[in-house]
Amino acid sequence: MTVVGAAAILSQTADKPRNWLSVRHSLPSEAAAVLGLYGVYELARGLVVGDAREADHHAHRVVALERWLHLFAEANVQHAARALPGLSSLLGTAYLSLHLVVTVGVLLWLHQRRPAAFAFVRTTLLLASALALVGFLAYPTAPPRLVGIGIADTVSNGHVDLHKGLVSSLYNPYAAVPSMHIGYALIVAASLLRYGRRPLVRALGALYPPFVLLVVVATGNHFFFDAAAGALVAGLAAAAATFLTRPAATTRRASQHPSRSTGLAIECRAQ
């Protein structure tokens, strides 16, 4: 096999994932792929619990950094939320539900109503999840509610307990950095702002990330630092998705065009 032939085979092999990512497939195929990969992500995050002492140490380093930057206000946010009757319960329900319900709803909307945009948003979410998993493994961090700084767990109650049962078996309490509630919220918001045609849809997109930030901070599940890390992950994933969802055939034609132009120029000079 010649070097050119081997390079062509490698190029075609590398193009297969890109070709899949750059196309909107049938709804059952997309649902199976996304749910399957997200299930693997949640399972991996839950099984790799990490070192509790290391996670606690990292959380206190986050607190020290925020205090140095004069941004440590998580306790004040929670106290203000708990002062309003019923708000803590509402935010706890939102913490457990919005992350998946809203994200899946927006994906379904894009698949059915904005098919040209679906592949990019889906790929961004998948890449963000993969990058977040790396962060969970590399920098395990306890949430504010577990590090003894006066911030309570307002999600766990008589119906749901993050520390017991099936939830705790798949839930990694030391996966606070980055906050993918924020990462997903920003991707969802960008989708609504860019592809929504009605003012109400765009307004909801603009309001969604600040509301999610309130949810994750007031419930004691994330620091502001975690939210900033989630935003960074979303941005990196979107940049990578821009390249990966560009059809490979188009990229090859673009790269081959200068060669054809050079060939034509040589022929002209020869004549």
CSV table of C-alpha atoms in Angstrom, one decimal:
chain,number,residue,atom,x,y,z
A,1,MET,CA,0.0,0.0,0.0
A,2,THR,CA,1.4,3.4,-0.9
A,3,VAL,CA,1.7,6.3,1.5
A,4,VAL,CA,-1.0,8.2,-0.4
A,5,GLY,CA,-3.3,5.2,-0.1
A,6,ALA,CA,-2.7,4.8,3.6
A,7,ALA,CA,-3.3,8.5,4.2
A,8,ALA,CA,-6.6,8.4,2.2
A,9,ILE,CA,-7.8,5.5,4.4
A,10,LEU,CA,-6.8,7.3,7.6
A,11,SER,CA,-8.6,10.4,6.4
A,12,GLN,CA,-11.8,8.5,5.6
A,13,THR,CA,-11.7,6.8,9.0
A,14,ALA,CA,-11.2,10.1,10.8
A,15,ASP,CA,-14.0,11.6,8.7
A,16,LYS,CA,-16.6,9.1,9.9
A,17,PRO,CA,-17.2,10.6,13.4
A,18,ARG,CA,-17.3,14.1,11.9
A,19,ASN,CA,-19.7,13.0,9.2
A,20,TRP,CA,-22.0,11.6,11.9
A,21,LEU,CA,-21.7,14.6,14.1
A,22,SER,CA,-22.4,17.1,11.3
A,23,VAL,CA,-25.7,15.5,10.3
A,24,ARG,CA,-29.2,15.5,11.9
A,25,HIS,CA,-30.3,11.9,12.1
A,26,SER,CA,-33.7,10.5,12.8
A,27,LEU,CA,-35.3,11.2,16.2
A,28,PRO,CA,-35.0,7.6,17.5
A,29,SER,CA,-31.3,7.4,16.4
A,30,GLU,CA,-30.5,10.8,18.0
A,31,ALA,CA,-32.4,9.9,21.2
A,32,ALA,CA,-30.6,6.5,21.5
A,33,ALA,CA,-27.1,8.1,20.9
A,34,VAL,CA,-27.6,11.1,23.2
A,35,LEU,CA,-29.3,9.2,26.1
A,36,GLY,CA,-26.8,6.4,25.8
A,37,LEU,CA,-23.8,8.7,26.0
A,38,TYR,CA,-25.4,10.8,28.8
A,39,GLY,CA,-26.0,7.6,30.7
A,40,VAL,CA,-22.4,6.6,30.4
A,41,TYR,CA,-21.4,10.1,31.5
A,42,GLU,CA,-23.6,10.0,34.6
A,43,LEU,CA,-22.5,6.5,35.5
A,44,ALA,CA,-18.8,7.4,35.1
A,45,ARG,CA,-19.3,10.5,37.2
A,46,GLY,CA,-21.1,8.6,39.9
A,47,LEU,CA,-18.7,5.7,40.1
A,48,VAL,CA,-15.6,7.8,40.3
A,49,VAL,CA,-16.4,9.4,43.7
A,50,GLY,CA,-12.9,10.7,44.4
A,51,ASP,CA,-11.0,11.4,47.6
A,52,ALA,CA,-13.3,13.2,50.2
A,53,ARG,CA,-10.3,14.9,51.9
A,54,GLU,CA,-8.9,16.1,48.6
A,55,ALA,CA,-12.4,17.3,47.5
A,56,ASP,CA,-12.8,19.2,50.7
A,57,HIS,CA,-9.4,20.8,50.4
A,58,HIS,CA,-10.2,21.9,46.9
A,59,ALA,CA,-13.5,23.4,48.0
A,60,HIS,CA,-11.7,25.5,50.7
A,61,ARG,CA,-9.2,26.7,48.1
A,62,VAL,CA,-12.2,27.9,46.0
A,63,VAL,CA,-13.5,29.7,49.1
A,64,ALA,CA,-10.2,31.3,49.7
A,65,LEU,CA,-10.0,32.4,46.0
A,66,GLU,CA,-13.5,33.9,46.1
A,67,ARG,CA,-12.8,35.7,49.3
A,68,TRP,CA,-9.6,37.2,47.9
A,69,LEU,CA,-11.6,38.4,44.9
A,70,HIS,CA,-14.4,39.6,47.2
A,71,LEU,CA,-16.9,37.3,45.4
A,72,PHE,CA,-17.7,35.0,48.3
A,73,ALA,CA,-21.5,35.6,48.7
A,74,GLU,CA,-23.0,32.2,48.4
A,75,ALA,CA,-24.1,32.1,52.0
A,76,ASN,CA,-25.8,35.5,51.6
A,77,VAL,CA,-27.7,34.3,48.5
A,78,GLN,CA,-28.9,31.2,50.3
A,79,HIS,CA,-30.0,33.1,53.4
A,80,ALA,CA,-32.0,35.6,51.2
A,81,ALA,CA,-33.7,32.7,49.3
A,82,ARG,CA,-34.6,30.9,52.6
A,83,ALA,CA,-36.1,34.1,53.9
A,84,LEU,CA,-38.9,33.9,51.3
A,85,PRO,CA,-41.5,31.2,52.1
A,86,GLY,CA,-41.5,28.4,49.6
A,87,LEU,CA,-38.7,29.7,47.5
A,88,SER,CA,-36.1,27.1,48.7
A,89,SER,CA,-38.4,24.3,47.9
A,90,LEU,CA,-39.1,25.7,44.5
A,91,LEU,CA,-35.4,26.1,43.8
A,92,GLY,CA,-34.7,22.5,45.0
A,93,THR,CA,-37.3,21.1,42.6
A,94,ALA,CA,-35.8,23.2,39.8
A,95,TYR,CA,-32.3,21.9,40.6
A,96,LEU,CA,-33.4,18.3,40.2
A,97,SER,CA,-35.6,18.8,37.1
A,98,LEU,CA,-34.6,21.7,34.9
A,99,HIS,CA,-31.1,20.5,34.1
A,100,LEU,CA,-32.5,17.6,32.0
A,101,VAL,CA,-36.1,18.6,31.2
A,102,VAL,CA,-35.2,21.9,29.6
A,103,THR,CA,-32.2,20.6,27.8
A,104,VAL,CA,-34.0,17.7,26.3
A,105,GLY,CA,-37.0,19.9,25.4
A,106,VAL,CA,-34.7,22.3,23.5
A,107,LEU,CA,-33.0,19.5,21.7
A,108,LEU,CA,-36.4,18.1,20.6
A,109,TRP,CA,-37.5,21.6,19.5
A,110,LEU,CA,-34.3,22.1,17.5
A,111,HIS,CA,-34.6,18.6,15.9
A,112,GLN,CA,-38.1,19.3,14.7
A,113,ARG,CA,-38.2,23.0,14.1
A,114,ARG,CA,-34.6,24.0,13.5
A,115,PRO,CA,-33.0,21.0,11.9
A,116,ALA,CA,-30.0,22.9,10.4
A,117,ALA,CA,-29.0,23.9,14.0
A,118,PHE,CA,-29.5,20.6,15.7
A,119,ALA,CA,-26.2,18.9,14.9
A,120,PHE,CA,-24.1,21.8,16.3
A,121,VAL,CA,-26.0,22.1,19.5
A,122,ARG,CA,-26.1,18.4,20.1
A,123,THR,CA,-22.4,18.1,19.5
A,124,THR,CA,-21.7,21.0,21.8
A,125,LEU,CA,-23.6,19.4,24.7
A,126,LEU,CA,-21.8,16.0,24.2
A,127,LEU,CA,-18.4,17.7,24.1
A,128,ALA,CA,-19.2,19.8,27.1
A,129,SER,CA,-20.2,16.6,29.0
A,130,ALA,CA,-16.9,15.0,28.1
A,131,LEU,CA,-14.8,18.0,29.1
A,132,ALA,CA,-16.7,18.2,32.4
A,133,LEU,CA,-16.0,14.6,33.2
A,134,VAL,CA,-12.3,15.3,32.8
A,135,GLY,CA,-12.7,18.2,35.2
A,136,PHE,CA,-14.5,16.0,37.8
A,137,LEU,CA,-11.6,13.5,37.7
A,138,ALA,CA,-8.8,16.0,37.6
A,139,TYR,CA,-10.1,18.3,40.3
A,140,PRO,CA,-12.7,16.7,42.6
A,141,THR,CA,-14.4,19.4,44.6
A,142,ALA,CA,-17.0,19.3,47.3
A,143,PRO,CA,-20.1,21.5,47.0
A,144,PRO,CA,-20.6,24.4,49.5
A,145,ARG,CA,-23.2,22.4,51.5
A,146,LEU,CA,-20.6,19.8,52.4
A,147,VAL,CA,-17.6,21.9,53.6
A,148,GLY,CA,-18.9,23.4,56.9
A,149,ILE,CA,-19.0,27.0,55.9
A,150,GLY,CA,-22.6,27.8,57.0
A,151,ILE,CA,-24.3,26.7,53.7
A,152,ALA,CA,-27.1,24.1,54.1
A,153,ASP,CA,-28.4,21.4,51.8
A,154,THR,CA,-31.8,22.6,50.8
A,155,VAL,CA,-32.5,19.9,48.2
A,156,SER,CA,-32.5,16.8,50.4
A,157,ASN,CA,-35.8,16.5,52.2
A,158,GLY,CA,-38.3,13.8,53.0
A,159,HIS,CA,-38.9,12.9,49.3
A,160,VAL,CA,-35.3,13.2,47.9
A,161,ASP,CA,-32.0,12.7,49.6
A,162,LEU,CA,-28.8,13.2,47.7
A,163,HIS,CA,-26.9,11.0,50.3
A,164,LYS,CA,-29.1,7.9,50.3
A,165,GLY,CA,-30.7,5.3,48.0
A,166,LEU,CA,-30.5,5.1,44.2
A,167,VAL,CA,-29.6,8.7,43.8
A,168,SER,CA,-26.5,8.5,46.0
A,169,SER,CA,-25.3,5.3,44.2
A,170,LEU,CA,-24.9,7.2,40.9
A,171,TYR,CA,-24.3,10.7,42.3
A,172,ASN,CA,-20.8,12.0,42.9
A,173,PRO,CA,-21.0,14.6,45.6
A,174,TYR,CA,-17.5,15.8,44.7
A,175,ALA,CA,-18.2,16.7,41.0
A,176,ALA,CA,-18.8,20.4,41.7
A,177,VAL,CA,-16.2,21.8,39.2
A,178,PRO,CA,-17.3,22.6,36.6
A,179,SER,CA,-21.0,23.2,37.1
A,180,MET,CA,-22.7,21.6,34.2
A,181,HIS,CA,-26.1,23.0,35.3
A,182,ILE,CA,-24.5,26.3,34.2
A,183,GLY,CA,-22.7,24.9,31.2
A,184,TYR,CA,-25.9,23.3,29.8
A,185,ALA,CA,-27.9,26.4,30.7
A,186,LEU,CA,-25.6,28.6,28.6
A,187,ILE,CA,-25.8,26.3,25.6
A,188,VAL,CA,-29.6,26.2,25.9
A,189,ALA,CA,-29.8,29.9,26.2
A,190,ALA,CA,-27.5,30.5,23.2
A,191,SER,CA,-29.7,28.2,21.2
A,192,LEU,CA,-32.9,30.0,22.1
A,193,LEU,CA,-31.4,33.4,21.5
A,194,ARG,CA,-29.9,32.5,18.2
A,195,TYR,CA,-32.7,30.3,16.7
A,196,GLY,CA,-35.8,31.5,18.5
A,197,ARG,CA,-38.0,33.8,16.4
A,198,ARG,CA,-40.4,35.0,19.0
A,199,PRO,CA,-39.4,37.6,21.5
A,200,LEU,CA,-40.8,35.5,24.3
A,201,VAL,CA,-38.5,32.6,23.4
A,202,ARG,CA,-35.5,34.8,23.3
A,203,ALA,CA,-36.4,36.5,26.5
A,204,LEU,CA,-36.7,33.1,28.2
A,205,GLY,CA,-33.3,32.2,26.8
A,206,ALA,CA,-31.8,35.4,28.3
A,207,LEU,CA,-33.3,34.8,31.7
A,208,TYR,CA,-32.5,31.1,32.0
A,209,PRO,CA,-28.8,31.2,32.9
A,210,PRO,CA,-29.2,33.8,35.7
A,211,PHE,CA,-32.1,31.7,37.1
A,212,VAL,CA,-30.0,28.5,37.0
A,213,LEU,CA,-27.2,30.4,38.7
A,214,LEU,CA,-29.6,31.3,41.5
A,215,VAL,CA,-30.8,27.7,41.7
A,216,VAL,CA,-27.3,26.1,42.1
A,217,VAL,CA,-26.0,28.7,44.5
A,218,ALA,CA,-29.1,29.0,46.7
A,219,THR,CA,-29.4,25.3,47.1
A,220,GLY,CA,-25.8,25.0,48.3
A,221,ASN,CA,-24.6,22.9,45.3
A,222,HIS,CA,-22.1,25.2,43.6
A,223,PHE,CA,-19.8,28.1,44.2
A,224,PHE,CA,-19.7,31.0,41.8
A,225,PHE,CA,-16.3,29.6,40.8
A,226,ASP,CA,-17.9,26.4,39.7
A,227,ALA,CA,-20.4,28.3,37.5
A,228,ALA,CA,-17.5,30.2,35.9
A,229,ALA,CA,-15.8,26.9,35.1
A,230,GLY,CA,-19.0,25.6,33.6
A,231,ALA,CA,-19.2,28.6,31.4
A,232,LEU,CA,-15.6,28.1,30.2
A,233,VAL,CA,-16.4,24.4,29.4
A,234,ALA,CA,-19.5,25.5,27.4
A,235,GLY,CA,-17.4,27.9,25.4
A,236,LEU,CA,-14.6,25.4,24.6
A,237,ALA,CA,-17.2,22.8,23.6
A,238,ALA,CA,-18.9,25.3,21.2
A,239,ALA,CA,-15.6,26.2,19.6
A,240,ALA,CA,-14.7,22.5,19.1
A,241,ALA,CA,-18.2,21.7,17.8
A,242,THR,CA,-17.9,24.5,15.2
A,243,PHE,CA,-15.0,22.5,13.7
A,244,LEU,CA,-16.4,19.0,14.2
A,245,THR,CA,-19.8,19.7,12.7
A,246,ARG,CA,-18.4,21.2,9.5
A,247,PRO,CA,-18.9,18.6,6.9
A,248,ALA,CA,-15.7,16.7,6.2
A,249,ALA,CA,-16.3,16.6,2.5
A,250,THR,CA,-16.6,20.4,2.4
A,251,THR,CA,-13.3,20.7,4.3
A,252,ARG,CA,-11.5,18.4,1.9
A,253,ARG,CA,-12.8,20.3,-1.1
A,254,ALA,CA,-11.6,23.5,0.4
A,255,SER,CA,-8.1,22.1,1.1
A,256,GLN,CA,-7.9,20.6,-2.4
A,257,HIS,CA,-8.9,23.7,-4.2
A,258,PRO,CA,-5.6,25.5,-3.9
A,259,SER,CA,-3.8,22.4,-5.4
A,260,ARG,CA,-6.1,22.5,-8.4
A,261,SER,CA,-5.5,26.2,-8.8
A,262,THR,CA,-1.8,25.7,-8.6
A,263,GLY,CA,-2.1,22.9,-11.3
A,264,LEU,CA,-4.0,25.2,-13.6
A,265,ALA,CA,-1.4,28.0,-13.2
A,266,ILE,CA,1.4,25.6,-14.1
A,267,GLU,CA,-0.5,24.5,-17.2
A,268,CYS,CA,-1.0,28.1,-18.2
A,269,ARG,CA,2.6,28.9,-17.8
A,270,ALA,CA,3.6,25.8,-19.8
A,271,GLN,CA,1.3,26.9,-22.7
